[in-house]
GROMACS .gro file of C-alpha atoms in nm:
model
   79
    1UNK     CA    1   4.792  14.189  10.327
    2UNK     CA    2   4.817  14.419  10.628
    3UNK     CA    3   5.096  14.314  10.861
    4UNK     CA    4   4.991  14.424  11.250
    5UNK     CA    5   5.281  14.439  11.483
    6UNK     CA    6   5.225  14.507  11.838
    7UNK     CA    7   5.291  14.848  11.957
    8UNK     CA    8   5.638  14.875  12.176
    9UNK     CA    9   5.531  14.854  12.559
   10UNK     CA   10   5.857  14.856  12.703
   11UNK     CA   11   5.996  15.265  12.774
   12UNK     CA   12   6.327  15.374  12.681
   13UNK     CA   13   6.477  15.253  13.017
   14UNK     CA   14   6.295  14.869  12.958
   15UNK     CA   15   5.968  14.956  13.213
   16UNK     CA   16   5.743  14.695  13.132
   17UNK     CA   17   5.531  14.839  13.415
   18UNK     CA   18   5.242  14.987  13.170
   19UNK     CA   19   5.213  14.637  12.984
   20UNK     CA   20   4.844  14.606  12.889
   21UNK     CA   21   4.652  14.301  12.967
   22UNK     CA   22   4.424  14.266  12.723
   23UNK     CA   23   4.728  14.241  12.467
   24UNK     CA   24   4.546  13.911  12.296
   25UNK     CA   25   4.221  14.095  12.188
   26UNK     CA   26   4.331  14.319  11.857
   27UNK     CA   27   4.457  14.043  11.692
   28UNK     CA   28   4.430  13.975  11.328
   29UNK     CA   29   4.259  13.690  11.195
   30UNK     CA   30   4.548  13.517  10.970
   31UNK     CA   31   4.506  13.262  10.674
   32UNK     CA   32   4.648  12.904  10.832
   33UNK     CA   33   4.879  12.886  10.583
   34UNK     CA   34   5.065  13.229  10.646
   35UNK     CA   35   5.443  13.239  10.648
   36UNK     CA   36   5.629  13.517  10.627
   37UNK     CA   37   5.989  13.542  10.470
   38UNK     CA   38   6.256  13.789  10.657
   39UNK     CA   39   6.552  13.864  10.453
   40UNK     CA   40   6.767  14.089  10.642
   41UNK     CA   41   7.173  14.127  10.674
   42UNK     CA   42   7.119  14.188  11.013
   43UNK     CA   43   7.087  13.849  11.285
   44UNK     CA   44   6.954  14.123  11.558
   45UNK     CA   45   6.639  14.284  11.306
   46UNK     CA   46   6.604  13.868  11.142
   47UNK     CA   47   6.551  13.778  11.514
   48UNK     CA   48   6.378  14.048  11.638
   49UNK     CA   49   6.141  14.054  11.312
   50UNK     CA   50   6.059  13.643  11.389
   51UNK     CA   51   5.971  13.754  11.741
   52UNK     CA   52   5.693  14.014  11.687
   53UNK     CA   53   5.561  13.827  11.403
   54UNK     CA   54   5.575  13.454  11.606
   55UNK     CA   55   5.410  13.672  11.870
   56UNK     CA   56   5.134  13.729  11.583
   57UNK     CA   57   5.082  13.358  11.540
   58UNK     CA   58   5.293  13.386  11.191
   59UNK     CA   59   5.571  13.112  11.080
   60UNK     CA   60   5.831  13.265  10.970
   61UNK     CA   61   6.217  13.173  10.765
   62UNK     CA   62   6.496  13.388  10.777
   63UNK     CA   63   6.743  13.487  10.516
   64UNK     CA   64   7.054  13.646  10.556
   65UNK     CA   65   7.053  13.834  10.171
   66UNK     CA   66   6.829  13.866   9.916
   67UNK     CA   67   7.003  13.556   9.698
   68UNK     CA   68   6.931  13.340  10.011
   69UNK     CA   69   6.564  13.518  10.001
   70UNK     CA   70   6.537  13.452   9.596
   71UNK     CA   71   6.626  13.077   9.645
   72UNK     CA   72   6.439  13.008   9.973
   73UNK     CA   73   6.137  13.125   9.774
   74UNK     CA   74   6.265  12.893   9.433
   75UNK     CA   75   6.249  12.580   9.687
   76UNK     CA   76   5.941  12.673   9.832
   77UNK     CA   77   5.740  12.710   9.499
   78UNK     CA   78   5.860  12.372   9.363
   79UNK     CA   79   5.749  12.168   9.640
   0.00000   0.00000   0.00000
């Protein structure tokens, strides 16, 4: 797997002047059934993490610590 994120647009200051419109064309193709797991103690890099990668067309869940991680993945694999 080769995660893409979208280069940073925005300057220092927050000048979204230079955004490029043809920000839809380098897009990976994904498998349908991508989802991504974030496990991160930090709600500002969880959320910000979902955001670029929703903005990629990936699902994601978010975990606060890597026991919430280990057993998010447990439930996942026996359903």
């Amino acid at each position: 797997m080769h995660p893409y994120y979208p280069a940073p647009w925005r300057g220092i200051e927050g000048n979204f002047e230079s955004l490029p419109t043809d920000i839809n064309t380098n897009r990976p193709k994904r498998s349908n059934n991508a989802r991504i797991l974030i496990a991160d103690d930090e709600p500002r890099a969880r959320a910000s993490l979902k955001e670029i990668l929703r903005f990629t067309g990936y699902e994601t869940t978010l975990a606060e610590c890597g026991s919430e991680a280990i057993d998010l993945l447990n439930s996942a694999s026996s359903t």
